[in-house]
PDB file of C-alpha atoms in Angstrom:
ATOM      1  CA  MET F   1      63.658-137.242 -42.358  1.00  0.00           C
ATOM      2  CA  ALA F   2      61.019-137.014 -45.101  1.00  0.00           C
ATOM      3  CA  VAL F   3      62.012-136.081 -48.628  1.00  0.00           C
ATOM      4  CA  TYR F   4      59.980-132.817 -48.479  1.00  0.00           C
ATOM      5  CA  GLN F   5      61.894-131.789 -45.332  1.00  0.00           C
ATOM      6  CA  ASP F   6      65.285-132.371 -46.981  1.00  0.00           C
ATOM      7  CA  LYS F   7      64.251-130.350 -50.029  1.00  0.00           C
ATOM      8  CA  ALA F   8      63.001-127.433 -47.910  1.00  0.00           C
ATOM      9  CA  LYS F   9      66.216-127.280 -45.907  1.00  0.00           C
ATOM     10  CA  GLU F  10      68.354-127.428 -49.003  1.00  0.00           C
ATOM     11  CA  ARG F  11      66.287-124.635 -50.538  1.00  0.00           C
ATOM     12  CA  ILE F  12      66.877-122.504 -47.498  1.00  0.00           C
ATOM     13  CA  LYS F  13      70.643-123.290 -47.452  1.00  0.00           C
ATOM     14  CA  LYS F  14      70.960-122.190 -51.095  1.00  0.00           C
ATOM     15  CA  ASN F  15      69.370-118.866 -50.379  1.00  0.00           C
ATOM     16  CA  VAL F  16      71.228-117.886 -47.129  1.00  0.00           C
ATOM     17  CA  ALA F  17      74.163-116.247 -48.893  1.00  0.00           C
ATOM     18  CA  LYS F  18      72.000-114.134 -51.133  1.00  0.00           C
ATOM     19  CA  VAL F  19      69.827-112.901 -48.256  1.00  0.00           C
ATOM     20  CA  ARG F  20      72.916-112.186 -46.128  1.00  0.00           C
ATOM     21  CA  SER F  21      74.368-110.031 -48.943  1.00  0.00           C
ATOM     22  CA  HIS F  22      71.133-108.079 -49.258  1.00  0.00           C
ATOM     23  CA  CYS F  23      70.989-107.450 -45.515  1.00  0.00           C
ATOM     24  CA  ASN F  24      74.582-106.293 -45.386  1.00  0.00           C
ATOM     25  CA  LYS F  25      74.041-103.910 -48.269  1.00  0.00           C
ATOM     26  CA  GLY F  26      70.817-102.595 -46.635  1.00  0.00           C
ATOM     27  CA  LYS F  27      72.615-101.840 -43.411  1.00  0.00           C
ATOM     28  CA  LYS F  28      75.327 -99.844 -45.245  1.00  0.00           C
ATOM     29  CA  ILE F  29      72.900 -97.673 -47.068  1.00  0.00           C
ATOM     30  CA  HIS F  30      70.621 -97.323 -44.067  1.00  0.00           C
ATOM     31  CA  MET F  31      67.700 -99.005 -45.843  1.00  0.00           C
ATOM     32  CA  GLY F  32      64.210 -98.082 -44.596  1.00  0.00           C
ATOM     33  CA  GLU F  33      61.237-100.281 -43.744  1.00  0.00           C
ATOM     34  CA  ALA F  34      59.696-100.089 -47.227  1.00  0.00           C
ATOM     35  CA  ASP F  35      62.695-101.528 -48.918  1.00  0.00           C
ATOM     36  CA  THR F  36      63.356-103.977 -46.075  1.00  0.00           C
ATOM     37  CA  ARG F  37      59.968-105.514 -46.844  1.00  0.00           C
ATOM     38  CA  ALA F  38      61.381-106.611 -50.170  1.00  0.00           C
ATOM     39  CA  ILE F  39      64.098-108.631 -48.366  1.00  0.00           C
ATOM     40  CA  VAL F  40      61.489-110.150 -46.054  1.00  0.00           C
ATOM     41  CA  ARG F  41      59.236-111.084 -48.894  1.00  0.00           C
ATOM     42  CA  GLU F  42      62.241-112.729 -50.641  1.00  0.00           C
ATOM     43  CA  VAL F  43      62.850-114.813 -47.527  1.00  0.00           C
ATOM     44  CA  LEU F  44      59.152-115.800 -47.163  1.00  0.00           C
ATOM     45  CA  ILE F  45      58.900-116.914 -50.805  1.00  0.00           C
ATOM     46  CA  ASP F  46      62.386-118.028 -51.927  1.00  0.00           C
ATOM     47  CA  CYS F  47      63.657-119.427 -48.649  1.00  0.00           C
ATOM     48  CA  LEU F  48      60.602-120.535 -46.743  1.00  0.00           C
ATOM     49  CA  GLY F  49      58.511-121.745 -49.697  1.00  0.00           C
ATOM     50  CA  TRP F  50      55.346-119.723 -49.168  1.00  0.00           C
ATOM     51  CA  ASP F  51      53.365-119.020 -52.344  1.00  0.00           C
ATOM     52  CA  GLU F  52      53.679-115.370 -53.402  1.00  0.00           C
ATOM     53  CA  PHE F  53      50.001-114.995 -54.275  1.00  0.00           C
ATOM     54  CA  GLU F  54      48.076-117.596 -52.256  1.00  0.00           C
ATOM     55  CA  ASP F  55      49.938-117.515 -48.902  1.00  0.00           C
ATOM     56  CA  VAL F  56      51.503-114.063 -48.398  1.00  0.00           C
ATOM     57  CA  THR F  57      49.220-111.064 -47.984  1.00  0.00           C
ATOM     58  CA  GLN F  58      50.891-107.600 -47.749  1.00  0.00           C
ATOM     59  CA  GLU F  59      49.771-104.853 -45.400  1.00  0.00           C
ATOM     60  CA  GLU F  60      46.731-106.660 -43.967  1.00  0.00           C
ATOM     61  CA  CYS F  61      44.329-104.182 -42.431  1.00  0.00           C
ATOM     62  CA  ILE F  62      44.014-104.783 -38.664  1.00  0.00           C
ATOM     63  CA  LYS F  63      42.197-102.725 -36.134  1.00  0.00           C
ATOM     64  CA  GLY F  64      44.474 -99.810 -35.213  1.00  0.00           C
ATOM     65  CA  GLY F  65      46.820-100.236 -38.169  1.00  0.00           C
ATOM     66  CA  TYR F  66      48.309-102.568 -40.753  1.00  0.00           C
ATOM     67  CA  CYS F  67      50.540-105.595 -40.245  1.00  0.00           C
ATOM     68  CA  ASP F  68      53.279-105.845 -42.894  1.00  0.00           C
ATOM     69  CA  TYR F  69      52.566-109.445 -43.911  1.00  0.00           C
ATOM     70  CA  LEU F  70      49.996-112.095 -43.062  1.00  0.00           C
ATOM     71  CA  ILE F  71      50.901-115.721 -43.754  1.00  0.00           C
ATOM     72  CA  ARG F  72      48.055-117.984 -44.724  1.00  0.00           C
ATOM     73  CA  TYR F  73      48.022-121.754 -44.816  1.00  0.00           C
ATOM     74  CA  GLU F  74      45.317-123.476 -46.851  1.00  0.00           C
ATOM     75  CA  GLY F  75      43.552-120.133 -46.964  1.00  0.00           C
ATOM     76  CA  LYS F  76      43.458-119.638 -43.208  1.00  0.00           C
ATOM     77  CA  PRO F  77      45.536-116.983 -41.350  1.00  0.00           C
ATOM     78  CA  TYR F  78      48.541-118.622 -39.759  1.00  0.00           C
ATOM     79  CA  ALA F  79      51.091-116.042 -38.671  1.00  0.00           C
ATOM     80  CA  VAL F  80      51.612-112.267 -38.529  1.00  0.00           C
ATOM     81  CA  VAL F  81      54.890-110.864 -39.826  1.00  0.00           C
ATOM     82  CA  GLU F  82      55.958-107.443 -38.530  1.00  0.00           C
ATOM     83  CA  VAL F  83      58.832-105.790 -40.470  1.00  0.00           C
ATOM     84  CA  LYS F  84      61.261-103.166 -39.176  1.00  0.00           C
ATOM     85  CA  LYS F  85      64.127-101.571 -41.140  1.00  0.00           C
ATOM     86  CA  VAL F  86      67.206-103.723 -41.647  1.00  0.00           C
ATOM     87  CA  SER F  87      69.511-100.914 -40.441  1.00  0.00           C
ATOM     88  CA  GLY F  88      67.934-100.930 -37.010  1.00  0.00           C
ATOM     89  CA  GLY F  89      67.398-103.382 -34.162  1.00  0.00           C
ATOM     90  CA  LEU F  90      64.212-105.052 -32.894  1.00  0.00           C
ATOM     91  CA  THR F  91      62.686-103.679 -29.680  1.00  0.00           C
ATOM     92  CA  GLN F  92      59.986-104.474 -27.132  1.00  0.00           C
ATOM     93  CA  ASP F  93      57.841-101.710 -28.640  1.00  0.00           C
ATOM     94  CA  HIS F  94      58.001-103.526 -31.985  1.00  0.00           C
ATOM     95  CA  MET F  95      57.078-106.723 -30.184  1.00  0.00           C
ATOM     96  CA  ARG F  96      54.015-105.072 -28.580  1.00  0.00           C
ATOM     97  CA  GLN F  97      52.879-103.785 -31.963  1.00  0.00           C
ATOM     98  CA  ALA F  98      53.143-107.240 -33.527  1.00  0.00           C
ATOM     99  CA  LYS F  99      51.383-108.791 -30.467  1.00  0.00           C
ATOM    100  CA  HIS F 100      48.506-106.397 -30.930  1.00  0.00           C
ATOM    101  CA  TYR F 101      48.086-107.484 -34.553  1.00  0.00           C
ATOM    102  CA  ALA F 102      48.184-111.198 -33.621  1.00  0.00           C
ATOM    103  CA  GLN F 103      45.558-110.673 -30.900  1.00  0.00           C
ATOM    104  CA  ASP F 104      43.266-108.862 -33.299  1.00  0.00           C
ATOM    105  CA  LYS F 105      43.520-111.712 -35.789  1.00  0.00           C
ATOM    106  CA  GLY F 106      43.319-114.421 -33.238  1.00  0.00           C
ATOM    107  CA  LEU F 107      46.671-115.863 -34.304  1.00  0.00           C
ATOM    108  CA  ASP F 108      49.064-118.032 -32.337  1.00  0.00           C
ATOM    109  CA  TRP F 109      52.349-117.085 -34.086  1.00  0.00           C
ATOM    110  CA  ILE F 110      54.246-113.828 -34.313  1.00  0.00           C
ATOM    111  CA  ILE F 111      57.260-113.256 -36.483  1.00  0.00           C
ATOM    112  CA  LEU F 112      59.134-110.020 -35.830  1.00  0.00           C
ATOM    113  CA  THR F 113      62.019-109.302 -38.300  1.00  0.00           C
ATOM    114  CA  ASN F 114      64.254-106.676 -39.809  1.00  0.00           C
ATOM    115  CA  GLY F 115      65.182-108.958 -42.662  1.00  0.00           C
ATOM    116  CA  ASP F 116      68.349-110.087 -40.947  1.00  0.00           C
ATOM    117  CA  GLU F 117      67.151-111.079 -37.441  1.00  0.00           C
ATOM    118  CA  TRP F 118      64.043-113.261 -37.083  1.00  0.00           C
ATOM    119  CA  GLU F 119      62.319-113.417 -33.719  1.00  0.00           C
ATOM    120  CA  VAL F 120      59.497-115.944 -33.325  1.00  0.00           C
ATOM    121  CA  TYR F 121      56.902-115.857 -30.535  1.00  0.00           C
ATOM    122  CA  ASN F 122      53.764-117.788 -29.512  1.00  0.00           C
ATOM    123  CA  LEU F 123      50.846-115.778 -28.332  1.00  0.00           C
ATOM    124  CA  TYR F 124      48.843-117.370 -25.519  1.00  0.00           C
ATOM    125  CA  TYR F 125      46.399-116.349 -22.740  1.00  0.00           C
ATOM    126  CA  ARG F 126      46.661-116.769 -19.048  1.00  0.00           C
ATOM    127  CA  LYS F 127      43.312-117.046 -17.278  1.00  0.00           C
ATOM    128  CA  LYS F 128      42.704-115.087 -14.109  1.00  0.00           C
ATOM    129  CA  ARG F 129      39.650-115.593 -11.963  1.00  0.00           C
ATOM    130  CA  GLY F 130      37.132-112.827 -12.422  1.00  0.00           C
ATOM    131  CA  GLU F 131      39.267-111.118 -15.079  1.00  0.00           C
ATOM    132  CA  ASN F 132      39.722-111.234 -18.831  1.00  0.00           C
ATOM    133  CA  PRO F 133      42.445-113.592 -19.992  1.00  0.00           C
ATOM    134  CA  GLU F 134      45.844-111.880 -20.089  1.00  0.00           C
ATOM    135  CA  PRO F 135      47.687-112.116 -23.405  1.00  0.00           C
ATOM    136  CA  LEU F 136      51.281-113.202 -23.041  1.00  0.00           C
ATOM    137  CA  THR F 137      54.057-114.132 -25.462  1.00  0.00           C
ATOM    138  CA  PHE F 138      56.490-117.123 -25.328  1.00  0.00           C
ATOM    139  CA  HIS F 139      59.808-116.534 -27.162  1.00  0.00           C
ATOM    140  CA  LEU F 140      60.754-119.593 -29.228  1.00  0.00           C
ATOM    141  CA  PHE F 141      63.954-118.486 -30.897  1.00  0.00           C
ATOM    142  CA  THR F 142      65.946-115.773 -32.612  1.00  0.00           C
ATOM    143  CA  THR F 143      68.086-116.443 -35.648  1.00  0.00           C
ATOM    144  CA  SER F 144      70.062-114.229 -38.009  1.00  0.00           C
ATOM    145  CA  PHE F 145      71.385-114.307 -41.589  1.00  0.00           C
ATOM    146  CA  THR F 146      74.456-112.125 -40.930  1.00  0.00           C
ATOM    147  CA  ASP F 147      75.575-113.299 -37.431  1.00  0.00           C
ATOM    148  CA  THR F 148      78.126-115.967 -38.311  1.00  0.00           C
ATOM    149  CA  GLU F 149      79.808-115.905 -34.948  1.00  0.00           C
ATOM    150  CA  ASN F 150      76.926-116.798 -32.639  1.00  0.00           C
ATOM    151  CA  VAL F 151      74.614-118.672 -35.039  1.00  0.00           C
ATOM    152  CA  LYS F 152      75.835-122.000 -36.508  1.00  0.00           C
ATOM    153  CA  PRO F 153      74.831-122.645 -40.133  1.00  0.00           C
ATOM    154  CA  SER F 154      73.001-125.846 -39.189  1.00  0.00           C
ATOM    155  CA  GLU F 155      71.099-124.094 -36.421  1.00  0.00           C
ATOM    156  CA  ARG F 156      70.109-121.274 -38.691  1.00  0.00           C
ATOM    157  CA  ILE F 157      68.687-123.695 -41.299  1.00  0.00           C
ATOM    158  CA  GLU F 158      66.808-125.697 -38.630  1.00  0.00           C
ATOM    159  CA  MET F 159      65.241-122.585 -37.131  1.00  0.00           C
ATOM    160  CA  LEU F 160      64.290-121.130 -40.537  1.00  0.00           C
ATOM    161  CA  TYR F 161      62.877-124.462 -41.553  1.00  0.00           C
ATOM    162  CA  LEU F 162      60.394-124.254 -38.698  1.00  0.00           C
ATOM    163  CA  LEU F 163      58.960-121.148 -40.439  1.00  0.00           C
ATOM    164  CA  SER F 164      58.639-122.870 -43.829  1.00  0.00           C
ATOM    165  CA  LYS F 165      55.456-123.952 -45.457  1.00  0.00           C
ATOM    166  CA  GLU F 166      56.644-127.560 -45.389  1.00  0.00           C
ATOM    167  CA  ALA F 167      57.046-127.456 -41.603  1.00  0.00           C
ATOM    168  CA  ARG F 168      53.402-126.396 -41.285  1.00  0.00           C
ATOM    169  CA  ARG F 169      52.321-129.675 -42.826  1.00  0.00           C
ATOM    170  CA  LYS F 170      52.884-131.472 -39.551  1.00  0.00           C
ATOM    171  CA  ASP F 171      52.753-128.411 -37.254  1.00  0.00           C
ATOM    172  CA  GLU F 172      56.488-128.673 -36.534  1.00  0.00           C
ATOM    173  CA  LEU F 173      56.674-125.132 -35.090  1.00  0.00           C
ATOM    174  CA  ALA F 174      53.957-126.009 -32.567  1.00  0.00           C
ATOM    175  CA  VAL F 175      55.751-129.273 -31.719  1.00  0.00           C
ATOM    176  CA  TYR F 176      58.942-127.330 -31.057  1.00  0.00           C
ATOM    177  CA  HIS F 177      57.114-124.859 -28.985  1.00  0.00           C
ATOM    178  CA  GLY F 178      55.638-127.647 -26.886  1.00  0.00           C
ATOM    179  CA  MET F 179      59.117-129.096 -26.314  1.00  0.00           C
ATOM    180  CA  LEU F 180      60.564-125.722 -25.216  1.00  0.00           C
ATOM    181  CA  LYS F 181      57.600-125.030 -22.905  1.00  0.00           C
ATOM    182  CA  ALA F 182      57.860-128.502 -21.313  1.00  0.00           C
ATOM    183  CA  LEU F 183      61.599-127.955 -20.628  1.00  0.00           C
ATOM    184  CA  SER F 184      61.236-124.320 -19.455  1.00  0.00           C
ATOM    185  CA  PRO F 185      62.469-123.600 -15.885  1.00  0.00           C
ATOM    186  CA  GLN F 186      58.929-122.863 -14.686  1.00  0.00           C
ATOM    187  CA  GLU F 187      57.521-126.183 -16.015  1.00  0.00           C
ATOM    188  CA  LEU F 188      60.452-128.211 -14.700  1.00  0.00           C
ATOM    189  CA  THR F 189      60.066-126.556 -11.289  1.00  0.00           C
ATOM    190  CA  LYS F 190      56.423-127.568 -11.174  1.00  0.00           C
ATOM    191  CA  ARG F 191      57.320-131.158 -11.864  1.00  0.00           C
ATOM    192  CA  ILE F 192      60.161-131.245  -9.369  1.00  0.00           C
ATOM    193  CA  MET F 193      57.712-130.133  -6.731  1.00  0.00           C
ATOM    194  CA  GLN F 194      55.312-132.960  -7.323  1.00  0.00           C
ATOM    195  CA  LYS F 195      54.847-135.146  -4.249  1.00  0.00           C
ATOM    196  CA  ASP F 196      56.115-138.361  -5.829  1.00  0.00           C
ATOM    197  CA  VAL F 197      59.397-136.660  -6.873  1.00  0.00           C
ATOM    198  CA  ILE F 198      59.879-135.137  -3.408  1.00  0.00           C
ATOM    199  CA  ASP F 199      59.105-138.572  -1.879  1.00  0.00           C
ATOM    200  CA  ARG F 200      61.828-140.205  -3.963  1.00  0.00           C
ATOM    201  CA  LEU F 201      64.364-137.510  -2.971  1.00  0.00           C
ATOM    202  CA  ARG F 202      63.479-137.761   0.733  1.00  0.00           C
ATOM    203  CA  ILE F 203      63.862-141.566   0.633  1.00  0.00           C
ATOM    204  CA  SER F 204      67.141-141.302  -1.255  1.00  0.00           C
ATOM    205  CA  ILE F 205      68.502-138.872   1.357  1.00  0.00           C
ATOM    206  CA  LYS F 206      67.448-141.134   4.189  1.00  0.00           C
ATOM    207  CA  ASN F 207      68.958-144.236   2.537  1.00  0.00           C
ATOM    208  CA  ASP F 208      72.210-142.546   1.633  1.00  0.00           C
ATOM    209  CA  ILE F 209      73.037-140.522   4.769  1.00  0.00           C
ATOM    210  CA  GLY F 210      70.436-141.716   7.301  1.00  0.00           C
ATOM    211  CA  TYR F 211      68.971-138.169   7.749  1.00  0.00           C
ATOM    212  CA  ARG F 212      65.197-137.914   8.109  1.00  0.00           C
ATOM    213  CA  ILE F 213      63.629-134.852   6.514  1.00  0.00           C
ATOM    214  CA  ASP F 214      60.020-134.102   5.891  1.00  0.00           C
ATOM    215  CA  ASN F 215      58.621-133.174   2.448  1.00  0.00           C
ATOM    216  CA  ASP F 216      57.917-129.536   3.359  1.00  0.00           C
ATOM    217  CA  GLU F 217      61.428-128.824   4.516  1.00  0.00           C
ATOM    218  CA  LEU F 218      62.938-130.608   1.525  1.00  0.00           C
ATOM    219  CA  ALA F 219      60.723-128.554  -0.858  1.00  0.00           C
ATOM    220  CA  PHE F 220      61.786-125.271   0.674  1.00  0.00           C
ATOM    221  CA  ARG F 221      65.456-126.270   0.496  1.00  0.00           C
ATOM    222  CA  ILE F 222      64.986-127.073  -3.217  1.00  0.00           C
ATOM    223  CA  ALA F 223      63.200-123.716  -3.788  1.00  0.00           C
ATOM    224  CA  GLU F 224      66.248-121.931  -2.291  1.00  0.00           C
ATOM    225  CA  ILE F 225      68.544-123.638  -4.793  1.00  0.00           C
ATOM    226  CA  ILE F 226      66.413-122.943  -7.871  1.00  0.00           C
ATOM    227  CA  LYS F 227      66.912-119.436  -9.338  1.00  0.00           C
ATOM    228  CA  ASP F 228      64.200-116.947  -8.504  1.00  0.00           C
ATOM    229  CA  GLU F 229      63.069-116.485 -12.131  1.00  0.00           C
ATOM    230  CA  ALA F 230      62.417-120.232 -12.379  1.00  0.00           C
ATOM    231  CA  ILE F 231      60.119-120.457  -9.396  1.00  0.00           C
ATOM    232  CA  PRO F 232      56.424-120.164 -10.296  1.00  0.00           C
ATOM    233  CA  SER F 233      54.546-117.281  -8.542  1.00  0.00           C
ATOM    234  CA  ASN F 234      52.218-119.906  -7.016  1.00  0.00           C
ATOM    235  CA  ILE F 235      55.048-122.058  -5.612  1.00  0.00           C
ATOM    236  CA  SER F 236      53.403-122.078  -2.178  1.00  0.00           C
ATOM    237  CA  TYR F 237      50.475-123.969  -3.774  1.00  0.00           C
ATOM    238  CA  TYR F 238      52.719-126.801  -4.829  1.00  0.00           C
ATOM    239  CA  ILE F 239      54.460-126.930  -1.436  1.00  0.00           C
ATOM    240  CA  LYS F 240      51.092-127.036   0.309  1.00  0.00           C
ATOM    241  CA  ARG F 241      50.022-129.981  -1.823  1.00  0.00           C
ATOM    242  CA  LEU F 242      52.964-132.006  -0.501  1.00  0.00           C
ATOM    243  CA  SER F 243      51.279-132.129   2.946  1.00  0.00           C
ATOM    244  CA  GLU F 244      47.874-133.133   1.582  1.00  0.00           C
ATOM    245  CA  PRO F 245      46.810-136.836   1.780  1.00  0.00           C
ATOM    246  CA  PRO F 246      46.553-138.515  -1.590  1.00  0.00           C
ATOM    247  CA  LYS F 247      43.109-138.528  -3.243  1.00  0.00           C
ATOM    248  CA  ARG F 248      41.361-141.861  -3.350  1.00  0.00           C
ATOM    249  CA  ASN F 249      39.918-143.032  -6.627  1.00  0.00           C
TER     250      ASN F 249
END
């Protein structure tokens, strides 16, 4: 691990208790959004290392409203930060609002927070033939300053580090997103349904128990095992490809 990474994580670790205290106090007095922004700004600057004047813009004007904070890296917009009151939870309506701001700014990263909980999303677009690309969000992680039962201290620091200015140097948030996406149920299902994988399974079954099964039947049996939410909507496309002859170079 590089020295700058160690220093960033140590800085985050030193500030966790202070932020946790502020969040707990805010919940007790039913702190509103305006005061919660002060907690969030404290996290962005003191914990995550963003420069107060160069990197963090407050209440950036966006078509249809204002986002609470816009994070810039080397002068270019990097992430939108939408803040809600620390005494309340985060909802899908809040997410849609933050998504709208990110779309308008052409940003990839959305941070939704109430000072205590920090939810991080990637904004991407799914192309549809004859239609405008559909904006979708991919949830990377949620961490919390006050939840000491479900969030391990080391995990909290690692997740917060991904939001730091230091992590942006080598696009570590994007790397983490790529890893999560590659290991998602949908992506793994696509790879399991590749012809070479099905071939290996079919041969293994034949060698182990002497039962002959064709690729189509095996693919359908696998699809029955995999949970419904993991099966891509175009699963029939992958099964159909199993019966197609290989393309010649």
